[in-house]
């Protein structure tokens, strides 16, 4: 189903106040994505400055990822119950203080504690900001356009972090990469109560503590197991124990939720195909994008001999295309529909990832690298916006915090799982090719890229099979709002 693009564009226009709300909420998401990745390039310098052991450097990223992914569902529900704006402001204040503390860190332990506090704040901010965004705009063209802008800034933040981390560290200090969030956080904390109305459920039931404990423990264990696998291997006792504990806790969580009167997660929401299958496609598109960035970083540095800074700049085409994908996503969705946009985005990302298999050691590969990553970035953002609309549409406002918490839990799991999984595939390919030299690394990278392309193709087929809009009664002029509502049922 399609709607008239001109009509959809007119409906998607924002007032000045709405633009300010978008700048505040989407800017916060950009900042979080930026801080997740900005220290990646600076890790060697940071480790030498503070005295980190080389094997412990991964904890600078993991300390952020664990709470930011594990606490999302709990904090998303808490925002629904106790006030999304208040939760957003509290998270922003904590993030600002933690960023300042991290920049001033005198020791490894102090920095890790600051990064963990940033992760907790990110888990508070993300579902609150997204639910405020979805409840501030009417479902349909306006919300689709706002989600498109948000999706573009999310990917731009992640990719900008890779580039800016190297530039800032080279020109100043790694500490500045943390300090830059402080003024942004201060402005956002002041602007939020001025621009945004409080939003909460009219009826505030008792918070499901047992459900919160089991789901948080389960997600933390799963994320820890996945990040541990990159360091210790998938067969290591620590990895297997963490993954098994996570599975057991999540099973216990579902058992608890089916019995309590006011569950943390309404299982009826999870039974919606748009929520379950929509979030599954979101997990895959994020996992394969972050994993692809890792593989291409390996290719550029170990096969082509590029510096980390030059490798970061090479991703500029990916970042620009991602921004364009977010900017045009709402128009594309207005023209072809949410379902088709999601499918096309996944398949475009799959095709561009598969084409990267033809990279080699020659200079002629650079145009292929730039064009394919740009195409993949555009497809990725189209898929991201499509899945976010799919996973949060057709739900009442009082469930928006839960819906966005689920969506961002899937995103965080995707960001976490992508690199370890594709790194394992690449390592197997490298070992099979002799285990050393640029040619062996290239073979490993190619194996990982084909795996990523295959996963994205499967996700596209899942979207075709399970997220196809159900047929409704014929109408003379169906519009996007009606289509999204039909998809959500």
mmCIF file of C-alpha atoms in Angstrom, residues 132-370:
data_model
loop_
_atom_site.group_PDB
_atom_site.id
_atom_site.type_symbol
_atom_site.label_atom_id
_atom_site.label_comp_id
_atom_site.label_asym_id
_atom_site.label_seq_id
_atom_site.Cartn_x
_atom_site.Cartn_y
_atom_site.Cartn_z
ATOM 1 C CA UNK A 132 9.095 10.824 24.489
ATOM 2 C CA UNK A 133 9.821 11.035 20.767
ATOM 3 C CA UNK A 134 7.062 8.606 19.801
ATOM 4 C CA UNK A 135 4.502 10.183 22.155
ATOM 5 C CA UNK A 136 5.397 13.729 21.042
ATOM 6 C CA UNK A 137 4.497 13.053 17.405
ATOM 7 C CA UNK A 138 1.338 11.646 15.886
ATOM 8 C CA UNK A 139 1.679 8.133 14.503
ATOM 9 C CA UNK A 140 2.107 8.390 10.745
ATOM 10 C CA UNK A 141 4.241 10.699 8.553
ATOM 11 C CA UNK A 142 5.363 12.997 11.401
ATOM 12 C CA UNK A 143 6.535 10.181 13.649
ATOM 13 C CA UNK A 144 8.118 8.362 10.704
ATOM 14 C CA UNK A 145 10.132 11.451 9.791
ATOM 15 C CA UNK A 146 11.215 11.974 13.414
ATOM 16 C CA UNK A 147 12.309 8.330 13.653
ATOM 17 C CA UNK A 148 14.195 8.722 10.376
ATOM 18 C CA UNK A 149 16.143 11.671 11.761
ATOM 19 C CA UNK A 150 16.794 9.759 14.966
ATOM 20 C CA UNK A 151 18.019 6.700 13.076
ATOM 21 C CA UNK A 152 20.367 8.806 10.964
ATOM 22 C CA UNK A 153 21.846 10.468 14.036
ATOM 23 C CA UNK A 154 22.243 7.127 15.816
ATOM 24 C CA UNK A 155 24.360 5.647 13.030
ATOM 25 C CA UNK A 156 26.154 8.945 12.469
ATOM 26 C CA UNK A 157 27.008 9.037 16.167
ATOM 27 C CA UNK A 158 28.423 5.511 16.127
ATOM 28 C CA UNK A 159 30.454 6.120 12.956
ATOM 29 C CA UNK A 160 31.514 9.642 13.980
ATOM 30 C CA UNK A 161 32.861 8.180 17.205
ATOM 31 C CA UNK A 162 35.246 5.972 15.240
ATOM 32 C CA UNK A 163 36.535 8.975 13.253
ATOM 33 C CA UNK A 164 36.470 11.643 15.980
ATOM 34 C CA UNK A 165 38.125 9.366 18.517
ATOM 35 C CA UNK A 166 41.243 9.197 16.369
ATOM 36 C CA UNK A 167 41.239 12.887 15.423
ATOM 37 C CA UNK A 168 40.680 14.186 18.955
ATOM 38 C CA UNK A 169 43.218 11.796 20.469
ATOM 39 C CA UNK A 170 45.851 12.744 17.879
ATOM 40 C CA UNK A 171 45.305 16.497 18.257
ATOM 41 C CA UNK A 172 44.568 16.780 21.988
ATOM 42 C CA UNK A 173 44.007 13.943 24.473
ATOM 43 C CA UNK A 174 41.755 10.922 24.867
ATOM 44 C CA UNK A 175 40.248 12.694 27.876
ATOM 45 C CA UNK A 176 38.659 15.287 25.586
ATOM 46 C CA UNK A 177 36.595 12.527 23.954
ATOM 47 C CA UNK A 178 34.744 12.232 27.277
ATOM 48 C CA UNK A 179 34.658 15.933 28.111
ATOM 49 C CA UNK A 180 32.751 16.844 24.917
ATOM 50 C CA UNK A 181 29.580 15.257 26.341
ATOM 51 C CA UNK A 182 29.577 17.555 29.394
ATOM 52 C CA UNK A 183 28.316 20.803 27.790
ATOM 53 C CA UNK A 184 25.819 18.854 25.680
ATOM 54 C CA UNK A 185 24.464 17.180 28.801
ATOM 55 C CA UNK A 186 24.159 20.472 30.679
ATOM 56 C CA UNK A 187 22.209 22.118 27.850
ATOM 57 C CA UNK A 188 19.919 19.109 27.464
ATOM 58 C CA UNK A 189 19.209 18.932 31.216
ATOM 59 C CA UNK A 190 18.143 22.584 31.216
ATOM 60 C CA UNK A 191 16.152 22.430 27.965
ATOM 61 C CA UNK A 192 14.170 19.243 28.709
ATOM 62 C CA UNK A 193 11.732 20.683 31.305
ATOM 63 C CA UNK A 194 11.181 23.742 29.079
ATOM 64 C CA UNK A 195 10.482 21.936 25.800
ATOM 65 C CA UNK A 196 8.913 18.636 26.809
ATOM 66 C CA UNK A 197 5.718 17.915 28.721
ATOM 67 C CA UNK A 198 5.789 15.156 31.316
ATOM 68 C CA UNK A 199 4.473 11.847 30.046
ATOM 69 C CA UNK A 200 3.560 8.875 32.232
ATOM 70 C CA UNK A 201 0.903 6.227 32.625
ATOM 71 C CA UNK A 202 -2.210 7.511 34.367
ATOM 72 C CA UNK A 203 -2.333 4.392 36.502
ATOM 73 C CA UNK A 204 0.966 3.437 38.102
ATOM 74 C CA UNK A 205 0.926 -0.209 39.204
ATOM 75 C CA UNK A 206 3.531 -1.691 41.472
ATOM 76 C CA UNK A 207 6.826 -2.325 39.702
ATOM 77 C CA UNK A 208 7.483 -6.015 39.032
ATOM 78 C CA UNK A 209 10.751 -6.409 40.980
ATOM 79 C CA UNK A 210 11.160 -10.167 40.446
ATOM 80 C CA UNK A 211 10.670 -9.709 36.716
ATOM 81 C CA UNK A 212 13.141 -6.821 36.742
ATOM 82 C CA UNK A 213 15.769 -8.905 38.573
ATOM 83 C CA UNK A 214 15.463 -11.943 36.299
ATOM 84 C CA UNK A 215 15.424 -10.056 32.981
ATOM 85 C CA UNK A 216 18.226 -7.712 34.001
ATOM 86 C CA UNK A 217 20.355 -10.595 35.270
ATOM 87 C CA UNK A 218 19.600 -12.613 32.146
ATOM 88 C CA UNK A 219 20.485 -9.820 29.744
ATOM 89 C CA UNK A 220 23.639 -8.913 31.683
ATOM 90 C CA UNK A 221 24.755 -12.554 31.600
ATOM 91 C CA UNK A 222 24.054 -12.904 27.881
ATOM 92 C CA UNK A 223 25.887 -9.677 27.019
ATOM 93 C CA UNK A 224 28.807 -10.598 29.287
ATOM 94 C CA UNK A 225 29.026 -14.040 27.689
ATOM 95 C CA UNK A 226 29.030 -12.589 24.184
ATOM 96 C CA UNK A 227 31.690 -9.975 24.949
ATOM 97 C CA UNK A 228 33.736 -12.584 26.840
ATOM 98 C CA UNK A 229 33.707 -14.845 23.779
ATOM 99 C CA UNK A 230 35.754 -12.344 21.778
ATOM 100 C CA UNK A 231 38.529 -12.579 24.362
ATOM 101 C CA UNK A 232 38.282 -16.143 25.707
ATOM 102 C CA UNK A 233 36.605 -18.010 22.861
ATOM 103 C CA UNK A 234 33.087 -19.426 22.515
ATOM 104 C CA UNK A 235 34.100 -22.723 24.094
ATOM 105 C CA UNK A 236 35.639 -21.198 27.226
ATOM 106 C CA UNK A 237 34.074 -22.115 30.579
ATOM 107 C CA UNK A 238 33.458 -18.461 31.475
ATOM 108 C CA UNK A 239 31.639 -17.830 28.208
ATOM 109 C CA UNK A 240 29.483 -20.951 28.394
ATOM 110 C CA UNK A 241 28.616 -20.413 32.063
ATOM 111 C CA UNK A 242 27.551 -16.807 31.459
ATOM 112 C CA UNK A 243 25.432 -17.728 28.423
ATOM 113 C CA UNK A 244 23.809 -20.651 30.243
ATOM 114 C CA UNK A 245 23.014 -18.489 33.278
ATOM 115 C CA UNK A 246 21.511 -15.874 30.983
ATOM 116 C CA UNK A 247 19.260 -18.420 29.275
ATOM 117 C CA UNK A 248 18.073 -19.841 32.620
ATOM 118 C CA UNK A 249 17.315 -16.371 34.006
ATOM 119 C CA UNK A 250 15.395 -15.363 30.876
ATOM 120 C CA UNK A 251 13.321 -18.559 31.058
ATOM 121 C CA UNK A 252 12.586 -17.721 34.696
ATOM 122 C CA UNK A 253 11.643 -14.199 33.618
ATOM 123 C CA UNK A 254 9.019 -15.448 31.157
ATOM 124 C CA UNK A 255 7.645 -17.807 33.802
ATOM 125 C CA UNK A 256 7.344 -14.920 36.269
ATOM 126 C CA UNK A 257 5.721 -12.582 33.730
ATOM 127 C CA UNK A 258 3.009 -15.102 32.911
ATOM 128 C CA UNK A 259 1.899 -15.171 36.552
ATOM 129 C CA UNK A 260 2.111 -11.650 38.011
ATOM 130 C CA UNK A 261 -0.799 -9.197 37.881
ATOM 131 C CA UNK A 262 1.294 -6.205 36.723
ATOM 132 C CA UNK A 263 4.210 -7.657 34.716
ATOM 133 C CA UNK A 264 7.308 -5.717 33.772
ATOM 134 C CA UNK A 265 6.756 -6.877 30.188
ATOM 135 C CA UNK A 266 3.251 -7.639 28.987
ATOM 136 C CA UNK A 267 3.721 -10.917 27.116
ATOM 137 C CA UNK A 268 0.836 -9.937 24.829
ATOM 138 C CA UNK A 269 3.107 -7.189 23.477
ATOM 139 C CA UNK A 270 5.829 -9.748 22.728
ATOM 140 C CA UNK A 271 3.263 -11.890 20.899
ATOM 141 C CA UNK A 272 2.681 -9.132 18.372
ATOM 142 C CA UNK A 273 4.508 -10.146 15.230
ATOM 143 C CA UNK A 274 5.557 -6.562 14.604
ATOM 144 C CA UNK A 275 7.326 -6.470 17.982
ATOM 145 C CA UNK A 276 8.915 -9.936 17.933
ATOM 146 C CA UNK A 277 9.898 -10.279 14.281
ATOM 147 C CA UNK A 278 10.487 -6.549 13.855
ATOM 148 C CA UNK A 279 13.029 -6.517 16.669
ATOM 149 C CA UNK A 280 14.654 -9.676 15.301
ATOM 150 C CA UNK A 281 15.355 -7.884 12.005
ATOM 151 C CA UNK A 282 16.660 -4.880 13.940
ATOM 152 C CA UNK A 283 19.081 -7.057 15.897
ATOM 153 C CA UNK A 284 20.461 -8.543 12.671
ATOM 154 C CA UNK A 285 20.897 -5.244 10.814
ATOM 155 C CA UNK A 286 22.796 -3.689 13.738
ATOM 156 C CA UNK A 287 24.869 -6.822 14.399
ATOM 157 C CA UNK A 288 25.980 -7.173 10.794
ATOM 158 C CA UNK A 289 26.719 -3.450 10.394
ATOM 159 C CA UNK A 290 28.960 -3.256 13.480
ATOM 160 C CA UNK A 291 30.566 -6.572 12.544
ATOM 161 C CA UNK A 292 31.196 -5.324 9.002
ATOM 162 C CA UNK A 293 32.873 -2.180 10.351
ATOM 163 C CA UNK A 294 35.181 -4.418 12.410
ATOM 164 C CA UNK A 295 36.012 -6.610 9.407
ATOM 165 C CA UNK A 296 36.730 -3.624 7.169
ATOM 166 C CA UNK A 297 38.894 -2.043 9.858
ATOM 167 C CA UNK A 298 40.869 -5.311 9.901
ATOM 168 C CA UNK A 299 41.098 -5.228 6.109
ATOM 169 C CA UNK A 300 42.252 -1.622 5.918
ATOM 170 C CA UNK A 301 44.857 -1.861 8.666
ATOM 171 C CA UNK A 302 46.225 -5.388 8.288
ATOM 172 C CA UNK A 303 45.764 -5.938 4.556
ATOM 173 C CA UNK A 304 46.128 -2.421 3.166
ATOM 174 C CA UNK A 305 48.452 -1.072 5.888
ATOM 175 C CA UNK A 306 46.371 2.054 6.591
ATOM 176 C CA UNK A 307 46.703 3.997 9.841
ATOM 177 C CA UNK A 308 43.763 3.943 12.289
ATOM 178 C CA UNK A 309 43.062 7.603 11.496
ATOM 179 C CA UNK A 310 42.986 7.028 7.725
ATOM 180 C CA UNK A 311 40.860 3.928 8.190
ATOM 181 C CA UNK A 312 38.413 5.984 10.227
ATOM 182 C CA UNK A 313 38.177 8.632 7.510
ATOM 183 C CA UNK A 314 37.528 5.937 4.913
ATOM 184 C CA UNK A 315 34.246 5.238 6.658
ATOM 185 C CA UNK A 316 33.109 8.801 5.879
ATOM 186 C CA UNK A 317 31.179 7.596 2.822
ATOM 187 C CA UNK A 318 29.321 5.130 5.032
ATOM 188 C CA UNK A 319 28.456 7.900 7.497
ATOM 189 C CA UNK A 320 27.251 10.308 4.808
ATOM 190 C CA UNK A 321 25.105 7.617 3.178
ATOM 191 C CA UNK A 322 23.645 6.688 6.567
ATOM 192 C CA UNK A 323 22.618 10.301 7.156
ATOM 193 C CA UNK A 324 21.006 10.438 3.707
ATOM 194 C CA UNK A 325 19.218 7.168 4.432
ATOM 195 C CA UNK A 326 17.753 8.631 7.601
ATOM 196 C CA UNK A 327 16.851 11.895 5.894
ATOM 197 C CA UNK A 328 14.985 10.229 3.018
ATOM 198 C CA UNK A 329 13.578 7.255 4.917
ATOM 199 C CA UNK A 330 10.262 8.919 5.733
ATOM 200 C CA UNK A 331 9.701 9.921 2.092
ATOM 201 C CA UNK A 332 10.582 6.433 0.888
ATOM 202 C CA UNK A 333 8.254 4.880 3.464
ATOM 203 C CA UNK A 334 5.502 7.288 2.442
ATOM 204 C CA UNK A 335 5.927 6.170 -1.160
ATOM 205 C CA UNK A 336 6.323 2.390 -0.822
ATOM 206 C CA UNK A 337 5.187 1.580 2.733
ATOM 207 C CA UNK A 338 6.932 0.512 5.925
ATOM 208 C CA UNK A 339 7.117 -3.183 5.084
ATOM 209 C CA UNK A 340 8.693 -2.732 1.675
ATOM 210 C CA UNK A 341 11.128 -0.148 3.016
ATOM 211 C CA UNK A 342 12.276 -2.576 5.732
ATOM 212 C CA UNK A 343 12.683 -5.425 3.240
ATOM 213 C CA UNK A 344 14.471 -3.278 0.645
ATOM 214 C CA UNK A 345 16.791 -1.865 3.309
ATOM 215 C CA UNK A 346 17.788 -5.323 4.573
ATOM 216 C CA UNK A 347 18.303 -6.720 1.074
ATOM 217 C CA UNK A 348 20.279 -3.642 -0.024
ATOM 218 C CA UNK A 349 22.544 -3.998 3.007
ATOM 219 C CA UNK A 350 22.906 -7.734 2.252
ATOM 220 C CA UNK A 351 23.836 -7.156 -1.393
ATOM 221 C CA UNK A 352 26.374 -4.419 -0.643
ATOM 222 C CA UNK A 353 27.994 -6.575 2.055
ATOM 223 C CA UNK A 354 28.215 -9.521 -0.330
ATOM 224 C CA UNK A 355 29.885 -7.339 -3.006
ATOM 225 C CA UNK A 356 32.677 -6.536 -0.527
ATOM 226 C CA UNK A 357 33.785 -10.165 -0.946
ATOM 227 C CA UNK A 358 35.594 -8.972 -4.083
ATOM 228 C CA UNK A 359 37.992 -6.707 -2.154
ATOM 229 C CA UNK A 360 41.630 -7.518 -2.772
ATOM 230 C CA UNK A 361 45.073 -6.089 -2.031
ATOM 231 C CA UNK A 362 45.166 -3.777 -5.045
ATOM 232 C CA UNK A 363 44.403 -0.049 -5.173
ATOM 233 C CA UNK A 364 41.476 -0.758 -7.473
ATOM 234 C CA UNK A 365 39.522 -2.019 -4.480
ATOM 235 C CA UNK A 366 39.106 1.417 -2.916
ATOM 236 C CA UNK A 367 36.256 2.605 -5.207
ATOM 237 C CA UNK A 368 34.481 -0.701 -4.551
ATOM 238 C CA UNK A 369 34.976 -0.242 -0.798
ATOM 239 C CA UNK A 370 33.635 3.323 -0.796
#
